[in-house]
Amino acid sequence: EKIDNEKLGTHILTAQVFYDGNIDTITKKIVFLNNVAPKLYKYKIVAEYPHDRNAFTQGLEFYGDTLYESTGHKGKSTLRKINYKTGEILIKKDIPKQFFAEGITILDNKIFQLTWQSKEGFIYDLSTLEKIGGFAYNNSKEGWGLCNDGKHIYKSDGTKKIWTLDATTLAEKDYIEVTTNKGVKSKFNELEWVEGKIYANTWQKDGIAIINPKNGALEAVIDLSGLRNKVSRHDDLDVLNGIAYKADTKQLFVTGKNWNKLFEIEIVK
Ligand code: DDQ
Ligand code: CA
């Protein structure tokens, strides 16, 4: 492999060695770590809004003032259009029962939605939420989170990889590995594109990782562990999952699976 110095994580190097008239191939796995530890950020609550306690949040993204949400569990997955200020569900579409819906992202007036283990994604019309197409994943086994930078779509799959997808064909083109100064991390769930960085919930952790999309460096972690005490507990896995950024007003929102609140937060550095 040609070493791409920009990218952290696992690299497989192969070299051909000639000796005494023989040719041998040597393969070596090396892991490039980041040279600095992630910064630790705290948060401040700016506002609280109602959130459906029965929404097992898997994807969350704004388009203008409207919030879009994908909810999971097989047999009760949905796609929703929401007034975030009141929590009112404007449109709700049930996903066919065999699918466990996961992350969503919005690009070119379309909503792209992943499913967890069915290796299938769906495409919907942004305003009506009518299904207008689908796509398959060719490299990764699972679908977890999605976000986009206006040009490319980014997809997490539960492994240490975050994929870059072609925005037209949805084909998995390239990937980064999320890396700290200690190792390569995995289980990035809901994603959000925020001012040139990928924000990612780590599955079952009360924090958000801030990731450099160019090299995979995990640059900072926002510790959100105080939030779960501010929501009513639910029998289901009620973990932090759901990041949505209103880019026009630079507002950051987070919620959790089956949380009764959506929080607007400010990062405290
Ligand atoms: N994921 O979002 C982390 C990708 C999957 C969440 C799955 C949690 C529900 C567990 C229920 C298992 C039923 C087969
Ligand atoms: Ca999101």
PDB file of N, CA and C in Angstrom, residues 14 25 33 51 60 79 84 152 164 217 224 259 262:
ATOM      1  N   THR A  14       3.237  -3.708   2.285  1.00  0.00           N
ATOM      2  CA  THR A  14       3.866  -4.902   1.711  1.00  0.00           C
ATOM      3  C   THR A  14       5.154  -4.481   1.014  1.00  0.00           C
ATOM      4  N   THR A  25       7.706 -11.815  -0.192  1.00  0.00           N
ATOM      5  CA  THR A  25       6.865 -10.662   0.113  1.00  0.00           C
ATOM      6  C   THR A  25       6.647 -10.584   1.617  1.00  0.00           C
ATOM      7  N   LEU A  33      -1.040   6.344  15.111  1.00  0.00           N
ATOM      8  CA  LEU A  33      -1.860   7.005  16.131  1.00  0.00           C
ATOM      9  C   LEU A  33      -1.754   8.520  15.979  1.00  0.00           C
ATOM     10  N   HIS A  51     -39.577  15.804  23.511  1.00  0.00           N
ATOM     11  CA  HIS A  51     -39.202  14.761  22.531  1.00  0.00           C
ATOM     12  C   HIS A  51     -40.017  13.514  22.861  1.00  0.00           C
ATOM     13  N   LEU A  60     -31.034  11.909  13.362  1.00  0.00           N
ATOM     14  CA  LEU A  60     -31.611  13.204  13.704  1.00  0.00           C
ATOM     15  C   LEU A  60     -30.907  14.250  12.850  1.00  0.00           C
ATOM     16  N   LEU A  79     -39.956   7.018  10.201  1.00  0.00           N
ATOM     17  CA  LEU A  79     -39.291   8.234   9.734  1.00  0.00           C
ATOM     18  C   LEU A  79     -40.267   9.365  10.026  1.00  0.00           C
ATOM     19  N   TYR A  84     -39.713  20.939  16.111  1.00  0.00           N
ATOM     20  CA  TYR A  84     -38.869  20.650  17.293  1.00  0.00           C
ATOM     21  C   TYR A  84     -39.245  21.481  18.506  1.00  0.00           C
ATOM     22  N   HIS A 152     -20.451  14.983   0.021  1.00  0.00           N
ATOM     23  CA  HIS A 152     -20.303  13.550   0.281  1.00  0.00           C
ATOM     24  C   HIS A 152     -21.162  13.165   1.463  1.00  0.00           C
ATOM     25  N   THR A 164     -16.869   7.191   3.365  1.00  0.00           N
ATOM     26  CA  THR A 164     -17.341   8.283   2.512  1.00  0.00           C
ATOM     27  C   THR A 164     -18.123   7.632   1.373  1.00  0.00           C
ATOM     28  N   ALA A 217      -8.608  11.751  12.956  1.00  0.00           N
ATOM     29  CA  ALA A 217      -8.161  12.120  14.308  1.00  0.00           C
ATOM     30  C   ALA A 217      -9.344  12.461  15.200  1.00  0.00           C
ATOM     31  N   LEU A 224     -21.175  14.510  28.024  1.00  0.00           N
ATOM     32  CA  LEU A 224     -22.588  14.857  28.209  1.00  0.00           C
ATOM     33  C   LEU A 224     -23.236  14.002  29.286  1.00  0.00           C
ATOM     34  N   TRP A 259     -35.704   9.384  25.114  1.00  0.00           N
ATOM     35  CA  TRP A 259     -35.625  10.529  26.029  1.00  0.00           C
ATOM     36  C   TRP A 259     -36.855  11.406  25.809  1.00  0.00           C
ATOM     37  N   LEU A 262     -35.431  17.057  24.103  1.00  0.00           N
ATOM     38  CA  LEU A 262     -34.406  17.407  23.126  1.00  0.00           C
ATOM     39  C   LEU A 262     -33.697  18.612  23.730  1.00  0.00           C
TER      40      LEU A 262
END
